[in-house]
Amino acid sequence: MQARIHRGAAEVGGNCIEVEAGGERLVLDVGWPITAAEGEDVVLPGVAGLADGHDPSLLGVVISHPHPDHYGLLSKVDASVPVYIGESASRILCEAAFFSSFGISRRPSGYLRHRTTFDLGPFRVTSFLNDHSAFDAYSLLIEGDGRRLFYTGDMRAHGRKAGIFEELLRRPPENIDVLLMEGTHIREDSDGSERGPSERDVEDACVDTCKETEGMVLAMFSPQNIDRLVTVYRACLRSGRDLVIDLYTAAIAAATGRDTIPRAEWDRVRVYLPRSQRARVIREQAFDRTEAVKPHRIYPKELVARRGELVMLFRASMSREMEKIACLEGARVIWSMWPGYLRDPSGEQLRAWLERLGIPIVINHASGHAFISDLQRLVRALAPNRVVPIHSFAGDRFEEFFPRVERRRDGQWWEV
Ligand SMILES: [Zn+2]
């Protein structure tokens, strides 16, 4: 079996890996590069049959998890190419496609399930559920020609599913030839000892913020970050506030298919329809969507009256609308995303608006990616013959932290 990384060997995101055995091929992830400029048209990696479906030796595309830097080019993959992804992940992307320009409404040929195996030509694919900021995320064990490649996808050990990472360490797949491992936290300036907050730390910090805030708490996080939705909901329960989500978040939460994820009909959950979502529902005549949340909706009058008892999922596009409703007196923003976004032009704009209204901003965030010390535990547990870096801006530094590292370049074929 041989493999080549098309993109991801020298950057975070945009992952695309091609594996070949007995003349047949499989693609792992077709990610959108996060380094691409806004509006840039990114072409598919040069995998035969991916764009036109004209090569029967291409058996399919396996998507590790529903983040754009792993599935974002899927819309350019020919409709005849089979796609495999988690079932909840697929439903989440389908809902996202209704509400935004992201997402995919394409019917997969099969679903990934934790520690479940399926055969595709000469390949045997086994999925391992990951703790990650994307829901229904997997690592993938690919077997072919008697060789074994373990691709981590994106993972961490400090989220709400930390137990699943520990289970992988306790019951690792054996005889791994190559561990293709993400290294988001391996950076130019890493010394290996860095650790950041865990999802539990974020929950505690959100409780503190809720208690310290007189008015409304505006929580800014990606609705697809289901771990964070649970974290913020739990902080609401602990501080006696109601969580106000929007229609998109309600749809994503329902798409998980899990009854442990906060739903519109739950106690202490309410649904607000921002103007943009209301317009979309009308444009698409999708009134079943509003009908489904009707008993749980909250309207401006209550937002004003009960502002000190609410945590609202907030996005910058709602700024003017909220200002007009006049529910922001004594408010505070919890920024629960990568702090780097605050330095983008849109982040600057948001900060200027908050400053004008005198709304303070606190950062309560946990990374979606494993810290180096956790990756070291992973490497010890899996004991692979070789470690190949991916999803890192500092792949050249892997050998300072892990044994038996072999650096590969984008586009280069190598034996597994
Ligand atoms: Zn990623």
CSV table of C-alpha atoms and ligand atoms in Angstrom, one decimal:
chain,number,residue,atom,x,y,z
A,1,MET,CA,0.0,0.0,0.0
A,2,GLN,CA,1.3,3.5,-0.8
A,3,ALA,CA,0.0,6.9,0.2
A,4,ARG,CA,0.5,10.5,-0.8
A,5,ILE,CA,-0.6,13.6,1.0
A,6,HIS,CA,-2.0,16.1,-1.5
A,7,ARG,CA,-2.4,18.9,1.0
A,8,GLY,CA,-1.8,19.1,4.7
A,9,ALA,CA,1.8,18.0,5.0
A,10,ALA,CA,2.9,21.6,5.7
A,11,GLU,CA,-0.2,23.4,6.9
A,12,VAL,CA,-3.1,23.2,9.2
A,13,GLY,CA,-6.2,22.1,7.3
A,14,GLY,CA,-7.1,21.4,3.6
A,15,ASN,CA,-6.3,17.8,4.3
A,16,CYS,CA,-6.4,15.4,1.4
A,17,ILE,CA,-4.7,12.0,1.3
A,18,GLU,CA,-4.7,9.4,-1.4
A,19,VAL,CA,-4.0,5.7,-0.6
A,20,GLU,CA,-3.4,3.0,-3.2
A,21,ALA,CA,-3.3,-0.8,-3.0
A,22,GLY,CA,-3.4,-3.3,-5.9
A,23,GLY,CA,-4.0,-0.4,-8.4
A,24,GLU,CA,-7.1,0.8,-6.6
A,25,ARG,CA,-7.4,4.1,-4.6
A,26,LEU,CA,-9.2,5.7,-1.7
A,27,VAL,CA,-9.2,9.4,-0.7
A,28,LEU,CA,-9.2,10.5,2.9
A,29,ASP,CA,-10.7,14.0,3.3
A,30,VAL,CA,-11.0,16.7,0.6
A,31,GLY,CA,-10.5,19.8,2.7
A,32,TRP,CA,-10.7,23.5,2.0
A,33,PRO,CA,-7.3,25.1,2.8
A,34,ILE,CA,-7.7,27.6,5.6
A,35,THR,CA,-4.8,29.5,4.0
A,36,ALA,CA,-7.0,30.3,1.0
A,37,ALA,CA,-8.0,33.9,0.5
A,38,GLU,CA,-11.6,34.9,0.8
A,39,GLY,CA,-13.3,34.4,-2.5
A,40,GLU,CA,-10.4,32.4,-3.9
A,41,ASP,CA,-11.3,29.5,-6.2
A,42,VAL,CA,-9.5,26.4,-4.9
A,43,VAL,CA,-9.2,23.5,-7.4
A,44,LEU,CA,-9.5,19.8,-6.3
A,45,PRO,CA,-6.2,18.0,-5.7
A,46,GLY,CA,-4.9,16.0,-8.7
A,47,VAL,CA,-6.5,12.7,-7.9
A,48,ALA,CA,-7.5,10.8,-11.0
A,49,GLY,CA,-11.3,10.4,-11.3
A,50,LEU,CA,-12.1,12.8,-8.4
A,51,ALA,CA,-13.4,15.7,-10.5
A,52,ASP,CA,-14.9,13.7,-13.4
A,53,GLY,CA,-15.7,10.3,-11.9
A,54,HIS,CA,-14.1,8.7,-15.0
A,55,ASP,CA,-11.7,6.4,-13.2
A,56,PRO,CA,-13.1,3.2,-11.8
A,57,SER,CA,-10.0,2.6,-9.7
A,58,LEU,CA,-11.0,5.4,-7.4
A,59,LEU,CA,-13.2,3.6,-4.9
A,60,GLY,CA,-14.4,6.6,-2.8
A,61,VAL,CA,-13.8,9.5,-0.5
A,62,VAL,CA,-13.9,9.0,3.3
A,63,ILE,CA,-14.5,12.2,5.3
A,64,SER,CA,-13.1,12.1,8.8
A,65,HIS,CA,-15.3,14.9,10.2
A,66,PRO,CA,-17.6,17.8,9.2
A,67,HIS,CA,-15.2,20.7,9.3
A,68,PRO,CA,-14.6,22.6,6.1
A,69,ASP,CA,-10.9,22.1,6.2
A,70,HIS,CA,-11.7,18.3,5.8
A,71,TYR,CA,-14.8,18.2,3.6
A,72,GLY,CA,-14.9,21.7,2.0
A,73,LEU,CA,-14.0,20.6,-1.6
A,74,LEU,CA,-16.6,17.8,-1.6
A,75,SER,CA,-19.0,19.8,-3.7
A,76,LYS,CA,-16.4,19.7,-6.5
A,77,VAL,CA,-16.1,15.9,-6.4
A,78,ASP,CA,-18.1,14.1,-9.1
A,79,ALA,CA,-21.5,12.9,-7.9
A,80,SER,CA,-20.7,9.3,-9.0
A,81,VAL,CA,-17.8,9.0,-6.5
A,82,PRO,CA,-19.0,7.2,-3.3
A,83,VAL,CA,-18.6,9.2,-0.1
A,84,TYR,CA,-18.4,7.8,3.4
A,85,ILE,CA,-18.9,9.9,6.6
A,86,GLY,CA,-20.5,9.7,10.0
A,87,GLU,CA,-24.3,9.6,9.9
A,88,SER,CA,-24.8,12.5,12.3
A,89,ALA,CA,-22.0,14.4,10.5
A,90,SER,CA,-23.9,13.9,7.3
A,91,ARG,CA,-27.2,15.2,8.7
A,92,ILE,CA,-25.4,18.2,10.3
A,93,LEU,CA,-23.9,19.2,6.9
A,94,CYS,CA,-27.3,18.8,5.3
A,95,GLU,CA,-28.8,21.2,7.8
A,96,ALA,CA,-25.9,23.6,7.4
A,97,ALA,CA,-26.5,23.6,3.6
A,98,PHE,CA,-30.0,25.0,4.2
A,99,PHE,CA,-28.8,27.9,6.4
A,100,SER,CA,-25.5,28.8,4.8
A,101,SER,CA,-23.1,28.5,1.9
A,102,PHE,CA,-21.3,25.8,3.8
A,103,GLY,CA,-22.6,22.3,4.2
A,104,ILE,CA,-23.4,19.5,1.8
A,105,SER,CA,-26.7,17.9,0.9
A,106,ARG,CA,-25.2,14.8,-0.8
A,107,ARG,CA,-26.3,11.3,0.1
A,108,PRO,CA,-23.4,9.2,1.4
A,109,SER,CA,-22.8,5.6,0.2
A,110,GLY,CA,-22.1,4.4,3.8
A,111,TYR,CA,-21.6,5.7,7.3
A,112,LEU,CA,-18.7,5.5,9.7
A,113,ARG,CA,-19.3,4.0,13.1
A,114,HIS,CA,-17.1,3.8,16.2
A,115,ARG,CA,-14.9,0.7,16.0
A,116,THR,CA,-16.8,-0.7,13.0
A,117,THR,CA,-15.1,-2.0,9.9
A,118,PHE,CA,-16.1,-2.0,6.2
A,119,ASP,CA,-14.3,-3.3,3.1
A,120,LEU,CA,-13.8,-1.3,0.0
A,121,GLY,CA,-12.0,-3.3,-2.7
A,122,PRO,CA,-8.5,-4.1,-1.3
A,123,PHE,CA,-9.0,-1.8,1.6
A,124,ARG,CA,-10.4,-2.4,5.1
A,125,VAL,CA,-11.5,0.8,6.8
A,126,THR,CA,-12.1,0.9,10.6
A,127,SER,CA,-13.4,4.1,12.2
A,128,PHE,CA,-12.5,5.3,15.8
A,129,LEU,CA,-14.7,8.1,17.3
A,130,ASN,CA,-12.7,11.1,18.3
A,131,ASP,CA,-13.0,13.8,20.9
A,132,HIS,CA,-13.0,16.9,18.7
A,133,SER,CA,-14.8,20.2,18.3
A,134,ALA,CA,-16.6,18.8,15.4
A,135,PHE,CA,-19.4,16.3,16.2
A,136,ASP,CA,-19.2,12.7,14.9
A,137,ALA,CA,-15.4,12.9,14.1
A,138,TYR,CA,-13.3,9.9,13.4
A,139,SER,CA,-9.8,8.6,13.1
A,140,LEU,CA,-9.4,6.0,10.4
A,141,LEU,CA,-7.5,2.8,10.3
A,142,ILE,CA,-6.8,1.8,6.6
A,143,GLU,CA,-5.5,-1.7,5.9
A,144,GLY,CA,-4.3,-2.9,2.5
A,145,ASP,CA,-1.6,-5.1,1.1
A,146,GLY,CA,-1.0,-6.3,4.6
A,147,ARG,CA,0.0,-2.8,5.8
A,148,ARG,CA,-1.8,-0.6,8.3
A,149,LEU,CA,-2.1,3.2,8.2
A,150,PHE,CA,-3.7,5.0,11.1
A,151,TYR,CA,-4.9,8.6,10.2
A,152,THR,CA,-5.9,10.6,13.3
A,153,GLY,CA,-8.1,13.1,11.5
A,154,ASP,CA,-8.4,15.9,14.1
A,155,MET,CA,-8.6,15.0,17.8
A,156,ARG,CA,-8.1,16.1,21.4
A,157,ALA,CA,-8.1,14.7,24.9
A,158,HIS,CA,-9.6,17.6,26.9
A,159,GLY,CA,-13.1,17.9,25.5
A,160,ARG,CA,-16.5,16.4,26.5
A,161,LYS,CA,-15.5,13.0,25.0
A,162,ALA,CA,-12.1,12.9,26.6
A,163,GLY,CA,-13.0,9.3,27.7
A,164,ILE,CA,-13.0,8.2,24.0
A,165,PHE,CA,-9.4,9.4,23.7
A,166,GLU,CA,-8.4,7.4,26.8
A,167,GLU,CA,-10.2,4.4,25.4
A,168,LEU,CA,-8.1,4.6,22.3
A,169,LEU,CA,-5.0,4.6,24.4
A,170,ARG,CA,-6.2,1.6,26.5
A,171,ARG,CA,-7.4,-0.4,23.4
A,172,PRO,CA,-5.3,0.8,20.5
A,173,PRO,CA,-5.2,-0.8,17.1
A,174,GLU,CA,-2.1,-2.9,16.9
A,175,ASN,CA,0.8,-3.3,14.5
A,176,ILE,CA,0.5,0.2,13.0
A,177,ASP,CA,3.0,0.8,10.2
A,178,VAL,CA,2.3,4.5,9.8
A,179,LEU,CA,0.6,6.9,12.2
A,180,LEU,CA,-0.4,9.9,10.1
A,181,MET,CA,-0.9,12.3,12.9
A,182,GLU,CA,-2.3,15.8,13.3
A,183,GLY,CA,-0.1,18.4,14.9
A,184,THR,CA,-2.0,21.6,15.1
A,185,HIS,CA,-0.3,22.5,18.4
A,186,ILE,CA,3.1,21.8,17.1
A,187,ARG,CA,4.2,25.4,16.2
A,188,GLU,CA,7.4,27.3,15.5
A,189,ASP,CA,7.5,28.4,19.2
A,190,SER,CA,6.1,25.2,21.0
A,191,ASP,CA,8.2,23.7,23.7
A,192,GLY,CA,5.9,20.8,24.3
A,193,SER,CA,4.7,21.7,27.7
A,194,GLU,CA,1.9,24.1,26.6
A,195,ARG,CA,-1.6,23.2,27.7
A,196,GLY,CA,-4.7,25.3,27.5
A,197,PRO,CA,-8.2,25.2,29.1
A,198,SER,CA,-10.3,22.1,28.9
A,199,GLU,CA,-14.0,22.0,28.0
A,200,ARG,CA,-14.7,21.7,31.7
A,201,ASP,CA,-12.6,24.8,32.4
A,202,VAL,CA,-14.7,26.7,29.8
A,203,GLU,CA,-17.9,25.6,31.6
A,204,ASP,CA,-16.6,27.0,34.9
A,205,ALA,CA,-15.5,30.2,33.3
A,206,CYS,CA,-18.9,30.7,31.6
A,207,VAL,CA,-20.6,30.1,35.0
A,208,ASP,CA,-18.4,32.9,36.5
A,209,THR,CA,-19.2,35.2,33.6
A,210,CYS,CA,-22.9,34.5,34.0
A,211,LYS,CA,-22.8,35.4,37.7
A,212,GLU,CA,-20.7,38.6,37.1
A,213,THR,CA,-23.0,39.9,34.4
A,214,GLU,CA,-26.0,42.0,35.2
A,215,GLY,CA,-27.6,42.0,31.8
A,216,MET,CA,-27.7,39.5,28.9
A,217,VAL,CA,-24.7,37.2,28.3
A,218,LEU,CA,-24.0,37.0,24.5
A,219,ALA,CA,-22.2,33.7,23.8
A,220,MET,CA,-20.3,33.6,20.5
A,221,PHE,CA,-19.4,30.1,19.3
A,222,SER,CA,-19.9,27.9,16.3
A,223,PRO,CA,-23.3,26.1,16.5
A,224,GLN,CA,-21.7,23.1,15.0
A,225,ASN,CA,-19.4,22.9,18.0
A,226,ILE,CA,-21.8,20.6,19.9
A,227,ASP,CA,-19.4,20.2,22.8
A,228,ARG,CA,-19.5,24.0,23.3
A,229,LEU,CA,-23.3,24.0,23.0
A,230,VAL,CA,-23.5,21.5,25.9
A,231,THR,CA,-20.9,23.5,27.8
A,232,VAL,CA,-22.8,26.7,27.5
A,233,TYR,CA,-26.1,25.0,28.3
A,234,ARG,CA,-24.6,23.4,31.5
A,235,ALA,CA,-23.3,26.8,32.5
A,236,CYS,CA,-26.9,28.2,32.1
A,237,LEU,CA,-28.2,25.4,34.4
A,238,ARG,CA,-25.5,26.2,36.9
A,239,SER,CA,-26.2,29.9,36.9
A,240,GLY,CA,-30.0,29.9,36.6
A,241,ARG,CA,-30.2,31.4,33.2
A,242,ASP,CA,-32.2,30.3,30.0
A,243,LEU,CA,-30.2,29.6,26.9
A,244,VAL,CA,-31.6,31.3,23.8
A,245,ILE,CA,-30.5,29.6,20.5
A,246,ASP,CA,-31.4,30.4,17.0
A,247,LEU,CA,-33.2,28.2,14.4
A,248,TYR,CA,-29.9,27.1,12.8
A,249,THR,CA,-28.5,25.9,16.2
A,250,ALA,CA,-31.8,24.1,17.0
A,251,ALA,CA,-31.6,22.3,13.6
A,252,ILE,CA,-28.0,21.3,14.1
A,253,ALA,CA,-28.6,20.0,17.6
A,254,ALA,CA,-31.6,18.0,16.4
A,255,ALA,CA,-29.5,16.6,13.5
A,256,THR,CA,-27.1,15.0,15.9
A,257,GLY,CA,-29.8,12.5,16.6
A,258,ARG,CA,-28.7,12.3,20.3
A,259,ASP,CA,-31.1,12.9,23.2
A,260,THR,CA,-28.2,14.1,25.3
A,261,ILE,CA,-27.8,17.3,23.2
A,262,PRO,CA,-29.8,20.3,24.2
A,263,ARG,CA,-33.0,20.6,22.1
A,264,ALA,CA,-35.5,23.5,21.5
A,265,GLU,CA,-38.1,21.7,23.6
A,266,TRP,CA,-35.8,21.3,26.6
A,267,ASP,CA,-36.2,23.1,29.9
A,268,ARG,CA,-34.4,26.4,29.9
A,269,VAL,CA,-33.9,26.4,26.1
A,270,ARG,CA,-35.7,29.0,24.0
A,271,VAL,CA,-35.4,29.8,20.3
A,272,TYR,CA,-35.0,33.3,18.8
A,273,LEU,CA,-35.3,33.8,15.0
A,274,PRO,CA,-32.8,36.5,13.8
A,275,ARG,CA,-34.1,38.5,10.9
A,276,SER,CA,-31.8,36.7,8.4
A,277,GLN,CA,-33.1,33.3,9.3
A,278,ARG,CA,-36.7,34.5,9.3
A,279,ALA,CA,-36.1,35.8,5.7
A,280,ARG,CA,-34.6,32.5,4.7
A,281,VAL,CA,-37.5,30.5,6.0
A,282,ILE,CA,-39.9,32.7,4.0
A,283,ARG,CA,-37.8,32.6,0.9
A,284,GLU,CA,-37.6,28.8,1.0
A,285,GLN,CA,-41.2,28.4,2.2
A,286,ALA,CA,-39.8,26.2,4.9
A,287,PHE,CA,-42.5,27.0,7.5
A,288,ASP,CA,-42.3,23.5,8.9
A,289,ARG,CA,-39.0,24.6,10.4
A,290,THR,CA,-40.6,27.5,12.4
A,291,GLU,CA,-43.7,25.4,13.2
A,292,ALA,CA,-41.5,22.8,14.9
A,293,VAL,CA,-40.0,25.4,17.4
A,294,LYS,CA,-43.2,27.6,17.8
A,295,PRO,CA,-44.0,26.8,21.4
A,296,HIS,CA,-40.4,27.6,22.4
A,297,ARG,CA,-39.8,30.9,20.6
A,298,ILE,CA,-38.8,34.1,22.4
A,299,TYR,CA,-39.6,37.6,21.1
A,300,PRO,CA,-38.0,41.0,21.6
A,301,LYS,CA,-40.2,42.1,24.5
A,302,GLU,CA,-39.1,39.1,26.6
A,303,LEU,CA,-35.5,39.6,25.6
A,304,VAL,CA,-35.6,43.1,27.1
A,305,ALA,CA,-37.6,42.2,30.2
A,306,ARG,CA,-35.6,39.1,31.1
A,307,ARG,CA,-32.1,40.1,29.8
A,308,GLY,CA,-30.4,39.4,33.1
A,309,GLU,CA,-31.8,35.8,33.0
A,310,LEU,CA,-30.6,34.9,29.5
A,311,VAL,CA,-27.6,33.6,27.7
A,312,MET,CA,-28.0,34.2,24.0
A,313,LEU,CA,-26.2,32.6,21.2
A,314,PHE,CA,-25.0,35.6,19.4
A,315,ARG,CA,-23.3,36.3,16.0
A,316,ALA,CA,-21.9,39.6,14.7
A,317,SER,CA,-24.6,39.7,12.0
A,318,MET,CA,-27.2,40.2,14.7
A,319,SER,CA,-25.6,43.4,16.1
A,320,ARG,CA,-27.8,46.0,14.7
A,321,GLU,CA,-30.9,43.9,15.4
A,322,MET,CA,-30.1,43.5,19.1
A,323,GLU,CA,-29.1,47.1,19.4
A,324,LYS,CA,-32.5,48.1,18.0
A,325,ILE,CA,-34.4,45.8,20.4
A,326,ALA,CA,-32.5,47.6,23.2
A,327,CYS,CA,-31.8,44.5,25.3
A,328,LEU,CA,-28.1,45.0,25.7
A,329,GLU,CA,-27.9,47.1,28.9
A,330,GLY,CA,-25.4,45.5,31.2
A,331,ALA,CA,-24.5,42.9,28.6
A,332,ARG,CA,-21.3,41.0,28.3
A,333,VAL,CA,-19.9,38.9,25.4
A,334,ILE,CA,-18.3,35.5,25.8
A,335,TRP,CA,-16.0,34.9,22.9
A,336,SER,CA,-15.8,31.1,22.6
A,337,MET,CA,-14.0,30.6,19.4
A,338,TRP,CA,-10.3,30.9,18.3
A,339,PRO,CA,-9.2,34.3,19.5
A,340,GLY,CA,-7.3,34.9,16.2
A,341,TYR,CA,-10.6,35.6,14.5
A,342,LEU,CA,-10.9,38.8,16.6
A,343,ARG,CA,-8.0,40.2,14.7
A,344,ASP,CA,-9.7,39.6,11.3
A,345,PRO,CA,-11.4,42.7,9.7
A,346,SER,CA,-14.8,41.3,10.9
A,347,GLY,CA,-13.4,40.8,14.4
A,348,GLU,CA,-12.1,44.4,14.4
A,349,GLN,CA,-15.6,45.6,13.4
A,350,LEU,CA,-17.2,43.6,16.1
A,351,ARG,CA,-14.8,44.9,18.8
A,352,ALA,CA,-15.5,48.5,17.6
A,353,TRP,CA,-19.2,48.0,17.9
A,354,LEU,CA,-18.9,46.5,21.4
A,355,GLU,CA,-16.7,49.3,22.5
A,356,ARG,CA,-19.2,51.9,21.3
A,357,LEU,CA,-21.9,50.2,23.4
A,358,GLY,CA,-19.6,49.7,26.3
A,359,ILE,CA,-20.0,45.9,26.2
A,360,PRO,CA,-17.0,44.0,27.7
A,361,ILE,CA,-15.7,40.9,26.0
A,362,VAL,CA,-14.2,37.9,27.8
A,363,ILE,CA,-12.5,34.9,26.1
A,364,ASN,CA,-13.7,31.5,27.3
A,365,HIS,CA,-12.4,29.0,24.8
A,366,ALA,CA,-10.8,25.5,24.6
A,367,SER,CA,-8.9,24.2,21.6
A,368,GLY,CA,-10.3,21.5,19.4
A,369,HIS,CA,-6.9,19.9,19.0
A,370,ALA,CA,-4.7,17.7,21.2
A,371,PHE,CA,-1.9,19.3,23.2
A,372,ILE,CA,1.6,17.9,22.5
A,373,SER,CA,1.8,15.9,25.7
A,374,ASP,CA,-1.4,14.1,24.8
A,375,LEU,CA,-0.1,13.4,21.3
A,376,GLN,CA,3.0,11.9,23.0
A,377,ARG,CA,0.7,9.6,25.0
A,378,LEU,CA,-1.0,8.6,21.8
A,379,VAL,CA,2.3,7.8,20.0
A,380,ARG,CA,3.4,5.7,23.0
A,381,ALA,CA,0.1,3.7,23.0
A,382,LEU,CA,0.0,3.1,19.3
A,383,ALA,CA,3.7,2.4,19.1
A,384,PRO,CA,3.8,2.9,15.3
A,385,ASN,CA,6.8,2.0,13.1
A,386,ARG,CA,6.7,5.5,11.7
A,387,VAL,CA,5.0,8.8,12.5
A,388,VAL,CA,4.2,11.1,9.5
A,389,PRO,CA,3.1,14.7,10.3
A,390,ILE,CA,0.0,16.3,8.9
A,391,HIS,CA,-2.3,19.2,9.8
A,392,SER,CA,0.6,21.3,11.2
A,393,PHE,CA,2.5,24.4,10.2
A,394,ALA,CA,5.6,23.0,11.9
A,395,GLY,CA,5.9,19.4,10.6
A,396,ASP,CA,9.7,19.8,10.7
A,397,ARG,CA,9.6,20.0,14.5
A,398,PHE,CA,7.7,16.6,15.0
A,399,GLU,CA,11.0,14.8,15.5
A,400,GLU,CA,11.8,16.9,18.6
A,401,PHE,CA,8.7,15.5,20.3
A,402,PHE,CA,8.1,12.0,18.8
A,403,PRO,CA,10.3,9.0,17.8
A,404,ARG,CA,10.6,7.5,14.3
A,405,VAL,CA,9.2,10.6,12.5
A,406,GLU,CA,9.3,10.6,8.7
A,407,ARG,CA,8.5,13.9,7.1
A,408,ARG,CA,6.6,13.7,3.7
A,409,ARG,CA,5.9,16.4,1.3
A,410,ASP,CA,2.6,17.3,-0.5
A,411,GLY,CA,2.3,15.3,-3.7
A,412,GLN,CA,5.0,12.7,-3.0
A,413,TRP,CA,4.1,9.0,-3.0
A,414,TRP,CA,5.5,6.8,-0.3
A,415,GLU,CA,5.3,3.2,0.9
A,416,VAL,CA,3.2,2.6,4.0
B,1,ZN,ZN,-8.8,20.3,10.7
